[in-house]
mmCIF file of C-alpha atoms in Angstrom:
data_model
loop_
_atom_site.group_PDB
_atom_site.id
_atom_site.type_symbol
_atom_site.label_atom_id
_atom_site.label_comp_id
_atom_site.label_asym_id
_atom_site.label_seq_id
_atom_site.Cartn_x
_atom_site.Cartn_y
_atom_site.Cartn_z
ATOM 1 C CA MET C 1310 -44.205 69.930 -116.441
ATOM 2 C CA GLU C 1311 -41.376 68.931 -114.122
ATOM 3 C CA LYS C 1312 -39.327 67.680 -117.090
ATOM 4 C CA LEU C 1313 -39.937 70.993 -118.896
ATOM 5 C CA ASN C 1314 -38.716 72.944 -115.878
ATOM 6 C CA GLU C 1315 -35.558 70.821 -115.819
ATOM 7 C CA THR C 1316 -35.053 71.548 -119.535
ATOM 8 C CA LEU C 1317 -35.401 75.298 -118.961
ATOM 9 C CA ILE C 1318 -33.023 75.236 -115.995
ATOM 10 C CA ALA C 1319 -30.458 73.321 -118.054
ATOM 11 C CA LEU C 1320 -30.875 75.753 -120.953
ATOM 12 C CA TYR C 1321 -30.399 78.723 -118.657
ATOM 13 C CA LYS C 1322 -27.180 77.255 -117.269
ATOM 14 C CA THR C 1323 -25.689 76.361 -120.646
ATOM 15 C CA GLU C 1324 -27.137 78.936 -123.046
ATOM 16 C CA SER C 1325 -28.143 82.093 -121.165
ATOM 17 C CA ARG C 1326 -24.788 83.862 -121.590
ATOM 18 C CA ARG C 1327 -24.712 83.136 -125.341
ATOM 19 C CA ILE C 1328 -28.296 84.321 -125.697
ATOM 20 C CA LEU C 1329 -27.450 87.460 -123.738
ATOM 21 C CA ALA C 1330 -24.448 88.153 -125.994
ATOM 22 C CA THR C 1331 -26.647 87.956 -129.096
ATOM 23 C CA LEU C 1332 -29.322 90.167 -127.517
ATOM 24 C CA ILE C 1333 -26.715 92.784 -126.593
ATOM 25 C CA ARG C 1334 -25.586 92.872 -130.226
ATOM 26 C CA LEU C 1335 -29.152 93.149 -131.507
ATOM 27 C CA LEU C 1336 -30.343 95.696 -128.956
ATOM 28 C CA GLY C 1337 -27.176 97.687 -128.386
ATOM 29 C CA ASP C 1338 -27.985 98.048 -124.685
ATOM 30 C CA PHE C 1339 -26.780 95.822 -121.815
ATOM 31 C CA ASN C 1340 -29.655 96.530 -119.443
ATOM 32 C CA LEU C 1341 -32.343 96.163 -122.108
ATOM 33 C CA ALA C 1342 -30.753 92.871 -123.203
ATOM 34 C CA GLU C 1343 -30.700 91.523 -119.633
ATOM 35 C CA ASP C 1344 -34.387 92.370 -119.201
ATOM 36 C CA ALA C 1345 -35.123 90.770 -122.567
ATOM 37 C CA LEU C 1346 -33.281 87.589 -121.558
ATOM 38 C CA HIS C 1347 -35.416 87.141 -118.450
ATOM 39 C CA ASP C 1348 -38.589 88.018 -120.398
ATOM 40 C CA ALA C 1349 -37.679 85.333 -122.959
ATOM 41 C CA PHE C 1350 -37.365 82.602 -120.342
ATOM 42 C CA ARG C 1351 -40.637 83.683 -118.744
ATOM 43 C CA ALA C 1352 -42.273 83.461 -122.175
ATOM 44 C CA ALA C 1353 -40.849 79.952 -122.617
ATOM 45 C CA MET C 1354 -42.386 78.878 -119.298
ATOM 46 C CA GLU C 1355 -45.778 80.057 -120.590
ATOM 47 C CA GLU C 1356 -45.570 78.925 -124.217
ATOM 48 C CA TRP C 1357 -43.612 75.670 -124.265
ATOM 49 C CA PRO C 1358 -46.115 73.670 -122.171
ATOM 50 C CA LYS C 1359 -48.679 74.430 -124.898
ATOM 51 C CA GLN C 1360 -46.493 74.323 -128.022
ATOM 52 C CA GLY C 1361 -43.724 71.950 -126.977
ATOM 53 C CA VAL C 1362 -40.001 72.630 -126.857
ATOM 54 C CA PRO C 1363 -38.909 74.181 -130.195
ATOM 55 C CA GLN C 1364 -36.386 72.459 -132.435
ATOM 56 C CA ASN C 1365 -33.863 75.247 -131.851
ATOM 57 C CA PRO C 1366 -34.477 76.495 -128.286
ATOM 58 C CA ARG C 1367 -31.643 79.037 -128.322
ATOM 59 C CA ALA C 1368 -32.879 80.764 -131.486
ATOM 60 C CA TRP C 1369 -36.453 80.732 -130.123
ATOM 61 C CA LEU C 1370 -35.297 82.424 -126.908
ATOM 62 C CA VAL C 1371 -33.283 85.032 -128.820
ATOM 63 C CA SER C 1372 -36.298 85.850 -131.001
ATOM 64 C CA ALA C 1373 -38.618 85.975 -127.995
ATOM 65 C CA GLY C 1374 -36.215 88.239 -126.150
ATOM 66 C CA ARG C 1375 -35.928 90.562 -129.119
ATOM 67 C CA PHE C 1376 -39.701 90.921 -129.478
ATOM 68 C CA LYS C 1377 -40.091 91.451 -125.730
ATOM 69 C CA ALA C 1378 -37.513 94.234 -126.011
ATOM 70 C CA ILE C 1379 -39.494 95.806 -128.870
ATOM 71 C CA ASP C 1380 -42.571 95.785 -126.620
ATOM 72 C CA ARG C 1381 -40.564 97.451 -123.847
ATOM 73 C CA ILE C 1382 -39.331 100.170 -126.217
ATOM 74 C CA ARG C 1383 -42.877 100.877 -127.390
ATOM 75 C CA ARG C 1384 -44.260 100.972 -123.848
ATOM 76 C CA HIS C 1385 -41.558 103.245 -122.492
ATOM 77 C CA ALA C 1386 -41.339 105.634 -125.450
ATOM 78 C CA ARG C 1387 -42.321 109.076 -124.163
ATOM 79 C CA ALA C 1388 -45.285 110.778 -125.695
ATOM 80 C CA ASP C 1389 -43.024 113.502 -127.098
ATOM 81 C CA THR C 1390 -40.639 111.023 -128.725
ATOM 82 C CA PRO C 1391 -40.820 111.357 -132.509
ATOM 83 C CA LEU C 1392 -42.338 108.284 -134.183
ATOM 84 C CA GLU C 1393 -39.366 108.172 -136.544
ATOM 85 C CA ALA C 1394 -36.958 107.688 -133.620
ATOM 86 C CA VAL C 1395 -38.902 104.696 -132.291
ATOM 87 C CA GLN C 1396 -39.184 103.192 -135.776
ATOM 88 C CA GLU C 1397 -35.445 103.619 -136.353
ATOM 89 C CA GLN C 1398 -34.607 101.739 -133.150
ATOM 90 C CA LEU C 1399 -36.994 98.944 -134.089
ATOM 91 C CA PHE C 1400 -35.618 98.814 -137.639
ATOM 92 C CA ASN C 1401 -32.122 98.197 -136.256
ATOM 93 C CA MET C 1402 -33.430 94.885 -134.900
ATOM 94 C CA ASP C 1403 -34.958 93.780 -138.167
ATOM 95 C CA ASP C 1404 -32.737 90.752 -138.848
ATOM 96 C CA ASP C 1405 -34.395 87.660 -137.421
ATOM 97 C CA PRO C 1406 -31.841 85.790 -135.259
ATOM 98 C CA ALA C 1407 -33.769 82.570 -135.751
ATOM 99 C CA LEU C 1408 -32.598 82.650 -139.369
ATOM 100 C CA GLN C 1409 -28.938 83.039 -138.447
ATOM 101 C CA ASP C 1410 -26.619 80.077 -138.577
ATOM 102 C CA GLU C 1411 -25.540 78.432 -135.331
ATOM 103 C CA GLN C 1412 -21.971 79.702 -135.631
ATOM 104 C CA SER C 1413 -23.076 83.332 -135.902
ATOM 105 C CA ILE C 1414 -24.996 83.168 -132.631
ATOM 106 C CA ALA C 1415 -22.178 81.307 -130.886
ATOM 107 C CA ASP C 1416 -19.533 83.820 -132.021
ATOM 108 C CA ASP C 1417 -21.455 86.689 -130.408
ATOM 109 C CA GLN C 1418 -19.707 85.901 -127.125
ATOM 110 C CA LEU C 1419 -16.308 86.495 -128.699
ATOM 111 C CA ARG C 1420 -17.531 89.835 -130.066
ATOM 112 C CA LEU C 1421 -18.857 90.750 -126.635
ATOM 113 C CA ILE C 1422 -15.522 89.935 -124.966
ATOM 114 C CA PHE C 1423 -13.727 92.364 -127.288
ATOM 115 C CA THR C 1424 -16.380 95.006 -126.583
ATOM 116 C CA CYS C 1425 -15.980 94.579 -122.824
ATOM 117 C CA CYS C 1426 -12.177 94.726 -123.207
ATOM 118 C CA HIS C 1427 -12.140 97.905 -125.276
ATOM 119 C CA PRO C 1428 -9.239 100.243 -124.344
ATOM 120 C CA ALA C 1429 -11.687 103.146 -123.859
ATOM 121 C CA LEU C 1430 -12.899 101.414 -120.676
ATOM 122 C CA ALA C 1431 -11.081 101.706 -117.370
ATOM 123 C CA THR C 1432 -8.612 98.843 -116.904
ATOM 124 C CA GLU C 1433 -10.166 97.551 -113.679
ATOM 125 C CA ALA C 1434 -13.645 97.611 -115.237
ATOM 126 C CA ARG C 1435 -12.850 95.479 -118.298
ATOM 127 C CA THR C 1436 -12.327 92.174 -116.527
ATOM 128 C CA ALA C 1437 -15.153 92.793 -114.056
ATOM 129 C CA LEU C 1438 -17.641 93.572 -116.826
ATOM 130 C CA THR C 1439 -16.600 90.544 -118.876
ATOM 131 C CA LEU C 1440 -16.806 88.145 -115.947
ATOM 132 C CA ARG C 1441 -20.272 89.488 -115.158
ATOM 133 C CA GLU C 1442 -21.697 89.456 -118.681
ATOM 134 C CA ILE C 1443 -19.826 86.567 -120.315
ATOM 135 C CA CYS C 1444 -19.342 84.207 -117.378
ATOM 136 C CA GLY C 1445 -22.492 85.100 -115.469
ATOM 137 C CA LEU C 1446 -20.581 85.399 -112.192
ATOM 138 C CA THR C 1447 -22.387 87.355 -109.505
ATOM 139 C CA THR C 1448 -21.176 90.739 -108.352
ATOM 140 C CA GLU C 1449 -20.327 89.174 -104.984
ATOM 141 C CA GLU C 1450 -18.197 86.421 -106.586
ATOM 142 C CA ILE C 1451 -16.205 88.891 -108.661
ATOM 143 C CA ALA C 1452 -15.785 91.314 -105.741
ATOM 144 C CA ARG C 1453 -14.472 88.470 -103.592
ATOM 145 C CA ALA C 1454 -11.869 87.616 -106.217
ATOM 146 C CA TYR C 1455 -10.695 91.254 -106.362
ATOM 147 C CA LEU C 1456 -10.881 91.789 -102.581
ATOM 148 C CA ILE C 1457 -13.181 94.817 -102.926
ATOM 149 C CA SER C 1458 -16.742 95.511 -101.822
ATOM 150 C CA PRO C 1459 -19.660 94.399 -104.044
ATOM 151 C CA THR C 1460 -20.875 98.007 -104.096
ATOM 152 C CA THR C 1461 -17.584 99.274 -105.531
ATOM 153 C CA LEU C 1462 -17.546 96.468 -108.088
ATOM 154 C CA ALA C 1463 -21.155 97.161 -109.128
ATOM 155 C CA GLN C 1464 -20.339 100.851 -109.667
ATOM 156 C CA ARG C 1465 -17.451 99.925 -111.953
ATOM 157 C CA ILE C 1466 -19.732 97.726 -114.053
ATOM 158 C CA VAL C 1467 -22.435 100.399 -114.297
ATOM 159 C CA ARG C 1468 -19.892 103.009 -115.426
ATOM 160 C CA ALA C 1469 -18.437 100.613 -117.999
ATOM 161 C CA LYS C 1470 -21.858 99.885 -119.503
ATOM 162 C CA ALA C 1471 -22.634 103.593 -119.678
ATOM 163 C CA LYS C 1472 -19.282 104.261 -121.386
ATOM 164 C CA ILE C 1473 -19.916 101.583 -124.032
ATOM 165 C CA LYS C 1474 -23.263 103.197 -124.848
ATOM 166 C CA SER C 1475 -22.177 106.854 -124.756
ATOM 167 C CA ALA C 1476 -18.944 106.276 -126.698
ATOM 168 C CA GLY C 1477 -20.634 104.056 -129.275
ATOM 169 C CA ILE C 1478 -18.090 101.291 -128.762
ATOM 170 C CA PRO C 1479 -18.730 98.818 -131.606
ATOM 171 C CA TYR C 1480 -19.896 95.297 -130.920
ATOM 172 C CA GLU C 1481 -17.332 93.518 -133.071
ATOM 173 C CA VAL C 1482 -13.989 91.757 -133.192
ATOM 174 C CA PRO C 1483 -11.443 94.482 -134.068
ATOM 175 C CA ASP C 1484 -9.590 94.528 -137.364
ATOM 176 C CA ALA C 1485 -6.172 92.945 -137.765
ATOM 177 C CA GLN C 1486 -4.338 96.183 -136.934
ATOM 178 C CA ALA C 1487 -6.084 96.736 -133.587
ATOM 179 C CA LEU C 1488 -6.309 93.078 -132.591
ATOM 180 C CA PRO C 1489 -2.846 92.525 -131.029
ATOM 181 C CA GLU C 1490 -3.093 95.433 -128.539
ATOM 182 C CA ARG C 1491 -6.430 94.108 -127.272
ATOM 183 C CA LEU C 1492 -5.246 90.524 -127.049
ATOM 184 C CA HIS C 1493 -3.650 90.605 -123.591
ATOM 185 C CA THR C 1494 -6.858 91.575 -121.791
ATOM 186 C CA VAL C 1495 -8.938 89.101 -123.786
ATOM 187 C CA LEU C 1496 -6.555 86.227 -122.971
ATOM 188 C CA ARG C 1497 -6.664 87.174 -119.291
ATOM 189 C CA VAL C 1498 -10.457 87.222 -119.231
ATOM 190 C CA ILE C 1499 -10.780 83.849 -120.965
ATOM 191 C CA TYR C 1500 -8.301 82.313 -118.516
ATOM 192 C CA LEU C 1501 -10.124 83.803 -115.503
ATOM 193 C CA MET C 1502 -13.317 82.322 -116.928
ATOM 194 C CA PHE C 1503 -11.635 78.926 -117.248
ATOM 195 C CA ASN C 1504 -10.220 79.102 -113.716
ATOM 196 C CA GLU C 1505 -13.618 79.788 -112.193
ATOM 197 C CA GLY C 1506 -14.944 76.739 -114.033
ATOM 198 C CA TYR C 1507 -11.974 74.493 -113.265
ATOM 199 C CA SER C 1508 -11.762 75.449 -109.597
ATOM 200 C CA ALA C 1509 -14.890 77.285 -108.476
ATOM 201 C CA SER C 1510 -14.251 80.004 -105.883
ATOM 202 C CA SER C 1511 -17.171 78.941 -103.706
ATOM 203 C CA GLY C 1512 -20.070 76.512 -103.516
ATOM 204 C CA HIS C 1513 -20.761 72.801 -103.235
ATOM 205 C CA SER C 1514 -18.989 71.698 -106.417
ATOM 206 C CA LEU C 1515 -15.254 71.702 -107.065
ATOM 207 C CA THR C 1516 -15.764 72.618 -110.720
ATOM 208 C CA ARG C 1517 -18.224 74.334 -113.088
ATOM 209 C CA VAL C 1518 -18.020 72.429 -116.361
ATOM 210 C CA ASP C 1519 -20.134 74.985 -118.227
ATOM 211 C CA LEU C 1520 -17.634 77.787 -117.598
ATOM 212 C CA SER C 1521 -14.438 75.885 -118.346
ATOM 213 C CA GLY C 1522 -15.984 74.331 -121.444
ATOM 214 C CA GLU C 1523 -17.085 77.740 -122.688
ATOM 215 C CA ALA C 1524 -13.620 79.188 -122.068
ATOM 216 C CA ILE C 1525 -12.033 76.410 -124.133
ATOM 217 C CA ARG C 1526 -14.547 76.981 -126.943
ATOM 218 C CA LEU C 1527 -13.722 80.702 -126.957
ATOM 219 C CA GLY C 1528 -10.005 79.868 -126.910
ATOM 220 C CA ARG C 1529 -10.454 77.767 -130.047
ATOM 221 C CA LEU C 1530 -12.386 80.581 -131.743
ATOM 222 C CA LEU C 1531 -9.638 83.031 -130.842
ATOM 223 C CA LEU C 1532 -6.942 80.696 -132.189
ATOM 224 C CA ASP C 1533 -8.745 80.522 -135.536
ATOM 225 C CA LEU C 1534 -8.962 84.314 -135.547
ATOM 226 C CA LEU C 1535 -5.426 85.081 -134.369
ATOM 227 C CA PRO C 1536 -2.963 82.132 -134.327
ATOM 228 C CA GLU C 1537 -0.381 83.930 -132.159
ATOM 229 C CA ALA C 1538 1.976 82.023 -129.849
ATOM 230 C CA GLU C 1539 0.240 83.081 -126.627
ATOM 231 C CA VAL C 1540 -3.167 82.055 -127.980
ATOM 232 C CA HIS C 1541 -1.648 78.609 -128.606
ATOM 233 C CA GLY C 1542 -0.197 78.724 -125.099
ATOM 234 C CA LEU C 1543 -3.451 79.675 -123.389
ATOM 235 C CA LEU C 1544 -5.475 77.002 -125.185
ATOM 236 C CA ALA C 1545 -2.776 74.427 -124.359
ATOM 237 C CA LEU C 1546 -2.835 75.425 -120.698
ATOM 238 C CA MET C 1547 -6.617 75.072 -120.488
ATOM 239 C CA LEU C 1548 -6.646 71.710 -122.288
ATOM 240 C CA LEU C 1549 -3.884 70.265 -120.092
ATOM 241 C CA HIS C 1550 -5.681 71.297 -116.922
ATOM 242 C CA GLU C 1551 -9.008 70.082 -118.296
ATOM 243 C CA SER C 1552 -7.458 66.687 -119.055
ATOM 244 C CA ARG C 1553 -7.274 66.028 -115.296
ATOM 245 C CA ARG C 1554 -10.849 66.988 -114.429
ATOM 246 C CA LEU C 1555 -12.214 63.450 -113.888
ATOM 247 C CA ALA C 1556 -9.332 62.588 -111.560
ATOM 248 C CA ARG C 1557 -9.562 65.709 -109.393
ATOM 249 C CA ALA C 1558 -12.439 64.546 -107.205
ATOM 250 C CA ASP C 1559 -13.647 61.240 -105.771
ATOM 251 C CA ASP C 1560 -17.167 59.830 -105.994
ATOM 252 C CA ASN C 1561 -18.232 62.088 -103.110
ATOM 253 C CA GLY C 1562 -16.931 65.190 -104.870
ATOM 254 C CA ASP C 1563 -13.972 65.545 -102.513
ATOM 255 C CA LEU C 1564 -10.694 67.055 -103.709
ATOM 256 C CA ILE C 1565 -7.812 64.800 -104.823
ATOM 257 C CA LEU C 1566 -4.429 66.514 -105.152
ATOM 258 C CA LEU C 1567 -2.289 66.041 -108.261
ATOM 259 C CA GLU C 1568 0.164 63.567 -106.695
ATOM 260 C CA ASP C 1569 -2.701 61.317 -105.507
ATOM 261 C CA GLN C 1570 -4.720 61.301 -108.734
ATOM 262 C CA ASP C 1571 -5.353 58.166 -110.776
ATOM 263 C CA ARG C 1572 -3.451 59.074 -113.932
ATOM 264 C CA ASN C 1573 -5.317 56.444 -115.921
ATOM 265 C CA ARG C 1574 -8.324 58.774 -115.673
ATOM 266 C CA TRP C 1575 -6.507 61.650 -117.354
ATOM 267 C CA ASN C 1576 -7.789 62.458 -120.836
ATOM 268 C CA ARG C 1577 -4.916 61.481 -123.138
ATOM 269 C CA ALA C 1578 -6.470 63.075 -126.236
ATOM 270 C CA LEU C 1579 -6.568 66.476 -124.526
ATOM 271 C CA ILE C 1580 -3.004 65.963 -123.270
ATOM 272 C CA GLN C 1581 -1.706 65.183 -126.758
ATOM 273 C CA GLU C 1582 -3.486 68.214 -128.213
ATOM 274 C CA GLY C 1583 -2.203 70.442 -125.419
ATOM 275 C CA ILE C 1584 1.407 69.277 -125.787
ATOM 276 C CA ALA C 1585 1.288 69.860 -129.562
ATOM 277 C CA LEU C 1586 0.046 73.414 -128.961
ATOM 278 C CA VAL C 1587 2.807 74.042 -126.391
ATOM 279 C CA GLU C 1588 5.456 72.851 -128.812
ATOM 280 C CA ALA C 1589 4.028 75.079 -131.552
ATOM 281 C CA ALA C 1590 4.111 78.101 -129.235
ATOM 282 C CA LEU C 1591 7.653 77.406 -127.963
ATOM 283 C CA SER C 1592 8.957 77.008 -131.501
ATOM 284 C CA THR C 1593 8.067 80.632 -132.309
ATOM 285 C CA ARG C 1594 10.429 81.993 -129.619
ATOM 286 C CA ARG C 1595 7.832 84.755 -129.071
ATOM 287 C CA PHE C 1596 5.934 83.082 -126.267
ATOM 288 C CA GLY C 1597 4.883 84.513 -122.906
ATOM 289 C CA SER C 1598 3.545 83.511 -119.505
ATOM 290 C CA TYR C 1599 0.640 81.321 -120.697
ATOM 291 C CA THR C 1600 2.974 79.205 -122.805
ATOM 292 C CA LEU C 1601 5.399 78.766 -119.892
ATOM 293 C CA GLN C 1602 2.560 77.730 -117.580
ATOM 294 C CA ALA C 1603 1.387 75.290 -120.251
ATOM 295 C CA ALA C 1604 4.910 73.871 -120.527
ATOM 296 C CA ILE C 1605 4.872 73.235 -116.762
ATOM 297 C CA ALA C 1606 1.482 71.534 -117.050
ATOM 298 C CA ALA C 1607 2.821 69.429 -119.932
ATOM 299 C CA LEU C 1608 5.690 68.141 -117.763
ATOM 300 C CA HIS C 1609 3.165 67.027 -115.156
ATOM 301 C CA ALA C 1610 1.055 65.377 -117.864
ATOM 302 C CA GLU C 1611 4.015 63.479 -119.322
ATOM 303 C CA ALA C 1612 5.067 61.948 -115.983
ATOM 304 C CA GLU C 1613 3.621 58.446 -115.665
ATOM 305 C CA THR C 1614 3.997 58.582 -111.873
ATOM 306 C CA PRO C 1615 4.471 61.451 -109.395
ATOM 307 C CA GLN C 1616 8.027 60.253 -108.757
ATOM 308 C CA GLN C 1617 8.908 60.658 -112.448
ATOM 309 C CA THR C 1618 7.968 64.355 -112.481
ATOM 310 C CA ASP C 1619 10.869 66.467 -113.750
ATOM 311 C CA TRP C 1620 10.978 68.978 -110.889
ATOM 312 C CA GLN C 1621 14.367 70.300 -112.015
ATOM 313 C CA GLN C 1622 12.885 71.403 -115.336
ATOM 314 C CA ILE C 1623 9.715 72.711 -113.655
ATOM 315 C CA VAL C 1624 11.758 74.945 -111.316
ATOM 316 C CA ALA C 1625 13.732 76.230 -114.333
ATOM 317 C CA LEU C 1626 10.464 77.099 -116.109
ATOM 318 C CA TYR C 1627 9.221 78.923 -113.011
ATOM 319 C CA ASP C 1628 12.479 80.890 -112.958
ATOM 320 C CA HIS C 1629 11.786 81.971 -116.534
ATOM 321 C CA LEU C 1630 8.146 82.710 -115.703
ATOM 322 C CA LEU C 1631 9.180 84.912 -112.761
ATOM 323 C CA ARG C 1632 11.222 87.081 -115.104
ATOM 324 C CA LEU C 1633 8.136 87.645 -117.259
ATOM 325 C CA GLU C 1634 5.580 87.794 -114.455
ATOM 326 C CA PRO C 1635 7.158 88.524 -111.049
ATOM 327 C CA SER C 1636 3.959 87.970 -109.068
ATOM 328 C CA PRO C 1637 3.639 86.580 -105.518
ATOM 329 C CA VAL C 1638 1.508 83.666 -106.770
ATOM 330 C CA VAL C 1639 4.196 82.578 -109.248
ATOM 331 C CA ARG C 1640 6.769 82.801 -106.438
ATOM 332 C CA LEU C 1641 4.537 80.610 -104.263
ATOM 333 C CA ASN C 1642 4.165 77.997 -106.997
ATOM 334 C CA ARG C 1643 7.920 78.038 -107.518
ATOM 335 C CA ALA C 1644 8.449 77.539 -103.765
ATOM 336 C CA VAL C 1645 6.311 74.390 -103.871
ATOM 337 C CA ALA C 1646 8.273 73.107 -106.879
ATOM 338 C CA VAL C 1647 11.560 73.778 -105.044
ATOM 339 C CA ALA C 1648 10.210 71.846 -102.058
ATOM 340 C CA MET C 1649 9.447 68.876 -104.302
ATOM 341 C CA ARG C 1650 12.961 69.066 -105.749
ATOM 342 C CA ASP C 1651 15.027 69.889 -102.649
ATOM 343 C CA GLY C 1652 12.834 68.926 -99.697
ATOM 344 C CA PRO C 1653 10.195 70.612 -97.445
ATOM 345 C CA ALA C 1654 12.672 72.838 -95.572
ATOM 346 C CA ALA C 1655 13.790 74.553 -98.795
ATOM 347 C CA GLY C 1656 10.199 75.263 -99.787
ATOM 348 C CA LEU C 1657 9.208 76.501 -96.309
ATOM 349 C CA ALA C 1658 12.092 78.973 -96.306
ATOM 350 C CA LEU C 1659 10.814 80.484 -99.552
ATOM 351 C CA ILE C 1660 7.200 80.546 -98.325
ATOM 352 C CA ASP C 1661 8.279 82.351 -95.131
ATOM 353 C CA ASP C 1662 9.612 85.137 -97.334
ATOM 354 C CA LEU C 1663 6.163 85.409 -98.960
ATOM 355 C CA LYS C 1664 4.038 85.568 -95.809
ATOM 356 C CA ASP C 1665 4.389 89.349 -95.546
ATOM 357 C CA GLU C 1666 3.153 89.877 -99.104
ATOM 358 C CA GLU C 1667 -0.131 91.779 -98.845
ATOM 359 C CA ASP C 1668 -1.636 89.951 -101.824
ATOM 360 C CA LEU C 1669 -1.009 86.547 -100.200
ATOM 361 C CA ALA C 1670 -1.924 87.227 -96.566
ATOM 362 C CA ASP C 1671 -5.429 85.834 -97.076
ATOM 363 C CA TYR C 1672 -4.570 83.468 -99.913
ATOM 364 C CA TYR C 1673 -5.849 80.003 -99.039
ATOM 365 C CA TRP C 1674 -3.264 78.116 -101.076
ATOM 366 C CA LEU C 1675 -0.281 79.727 -99.321
ATOM 367 C CA HIS C 1676 -1.376 78.389 -95.944
ATOM 368 C CA ALA C 1677 -2.456 75.040 -97.405
ATOM 369 C CA ALA C 1678 0.925 74.618 -99.130
ATOM 370 C CA GLN C 1679 2.753 75.595 -95.956
ATOM 371 C CA ALA C 1680 0.684 73.106 -93.940
ATOM 372 C CA ASP C 1681 1.445 70.301 -96.375
ATOM 373 C CA LEU C 1682 5.188 70.962 -96.193
ATOM 374 C CA TYR C 1683 5.105 71.029 -92.398
ATOM 375 C CA ARG C 1684 3.210 67.721 -92.506
ATOM 376 C CA ARG C 1685 5.846 66.176 -94.782
ATOM 377 C CA GLN C 1686 8.496 67.474 -92.399
ATOM 378 C CA GLY C 1687 6.772 65.838 -89.412
ATOM 379 C CA ASN C 1688 5.978 69.155 -87.672
ATOM 380 C CA THR C 1689 2.425 68.298 -86.621
ATOM 381 C CA THR C 1690 1.787 71.391 -84.494
ATOM 382 C CA ALA C 1691 2.790 73.865 -87.204
ATOM 383 C CA ALA C 1692 0.903 71.849 -89.828
ATOM 384 C CA ARG C 1693 -2.284 71.950 -87.770
ATOM 385 C CA THR C 1694 -2.083 75.726 -87.318
ATOM 386 C CA ALA C 1695 -1.531 76.301 -91.036
ATOM 387 C CA TYR C 1696 -4.349 73.918 -92.044
ATOM 388 C CA GLU C 1697 -6.743 75.708 -89.672
ATOM 389 C CA THR C 1698 -5.785 79.069 -91.164
ATOM 390 C CA ALA C 1699 -6.337 77.733 -94.686
ATOM 391 C CA LEU C 1700 -9.695 76.277 -93.632
ATOM 392 C CA SER C 1701 -10.852 79.682 -92.414
ATOM 393 C CA LEU C 1702 -9.999 81.283 -95.773
ATOM 394 C CA THR C 1703 -11.735 79.013 -98.308
ATOM 395 C CA GLU C 1704 -15.432 79.079 -99.182
ATOM 396 C CA GLN C 1705 -15.156 76.018 -101.414
ATOM 397 C CA LEU C 1706 -16.872 73.091 -99.669
ATOM 398 C CA PRO C 1707 -14.759 70.275 -101.231
ATOM 399 C CA GLU C 1708 -11.608 72.161 -100.226
ATOM 400 C CA GLN C 1709 -12.978 72.584 -96.699
ATOM 401 C CA ARG C 1710 -13.628 68.840 -96.464
ATOM 402 C CA TYR C 1711 -10.117 68.102 -97.749
ATOM 403 C CA LEU C 1712 -8.552 70.345 -95.090
ATOM 404 C CA GLN C 1713 -10.726 68.859 -92.349
ATOM 405 C CA LYS C 1714 -9.615 65.383 -93.446
ATOM 406 C CA ARG C 1715 -5.969 66.457 -93.245
ATOM 407 C CA LEU C 1716 -6.544 67.836 -89.729
ATOM 408 C CA MET C 1717 -8.113 64.554 -88.639
ATOM 409 C CA GLN C 1718 -5.165 62.616 -90.063
ATOM 410 C CA LEU C 1719 -2.816 64.683 -87.906
ATOM 411 C CA GLY C 1720 -4.548 63.214 -84.837
#
């Protein structure tokens, strides 16, 4: 029984969002699909001890969820509801998902992303809804990322779901004509999904492999669907970051910064694939911010040692990136690159100009970067203050341990 529970927990972690995506397509209702998902896992807890784990657990759970939803519709149909209306809703679920091929079920997540990113929805609601339904992030996690209250975030999601239902927004990947205008939001959502998996915003673990792996899978699906330069660039960026996963933490799960990582542990196959994608995107001359970020990551990946990193070229790429995306975070990353090229004082001068930026006032990495540059400069007092500020702003336990270690090293 204990082994079965472990199997169900593992399935929920790895498959629940795909199952939910398929149920949303079949049922046409987010809330009904979420109830059906939980009903399906409860049914598995009751049935699998007697019948054994099915050969295709995902398809079994989708089928169970669909039939549980049918039961809910029958139970909650009002007495005055015409029988034809109930039958029509049930008929719409007539195709048995257990008979579908594996690819069809897997691709439901890509369809759901395009539904959640439909232009009829409010801009601020699209990403929030996708992170909630596709990534499975909690309302609190998403609200923290957007610096708003969970209540406000929850209201946005509820309104977005209601709009999808009332407007009859189709659950499909748009046709070739409508695809490009929807692409920007979809790329952003997939990258946010990857970032939460590559560097979790809170919790005991530095990474969430399930999320970053799913984002890469969706990136590959999107590249097959629309081989545009920025799709190449986004997939390259994710692969190049992912190539360093094994080197980013020690055996205790503690953070290891890029310059201290064992580069023999980097995944060379992912690096080669990522660099090829970057080169393909750059050759089109129609690339954007994801491609430029991937080009920066490629320069890091190509350096055999930290000392061989081409900081001159990295700063030049950040200059280009700033023209496309003049955000405070890009300016901060450029400041760190300038510090590596010209020395800590040059970087600190640029960071001082950023400290009044409202978006960065509570940004952990600004204070951590500032602390590191003070440390390199030998200014122990200023470094300690900045490390303590950074420590108060992160909810990621490995990052907290890293900062505490730096404070101890200062004496």
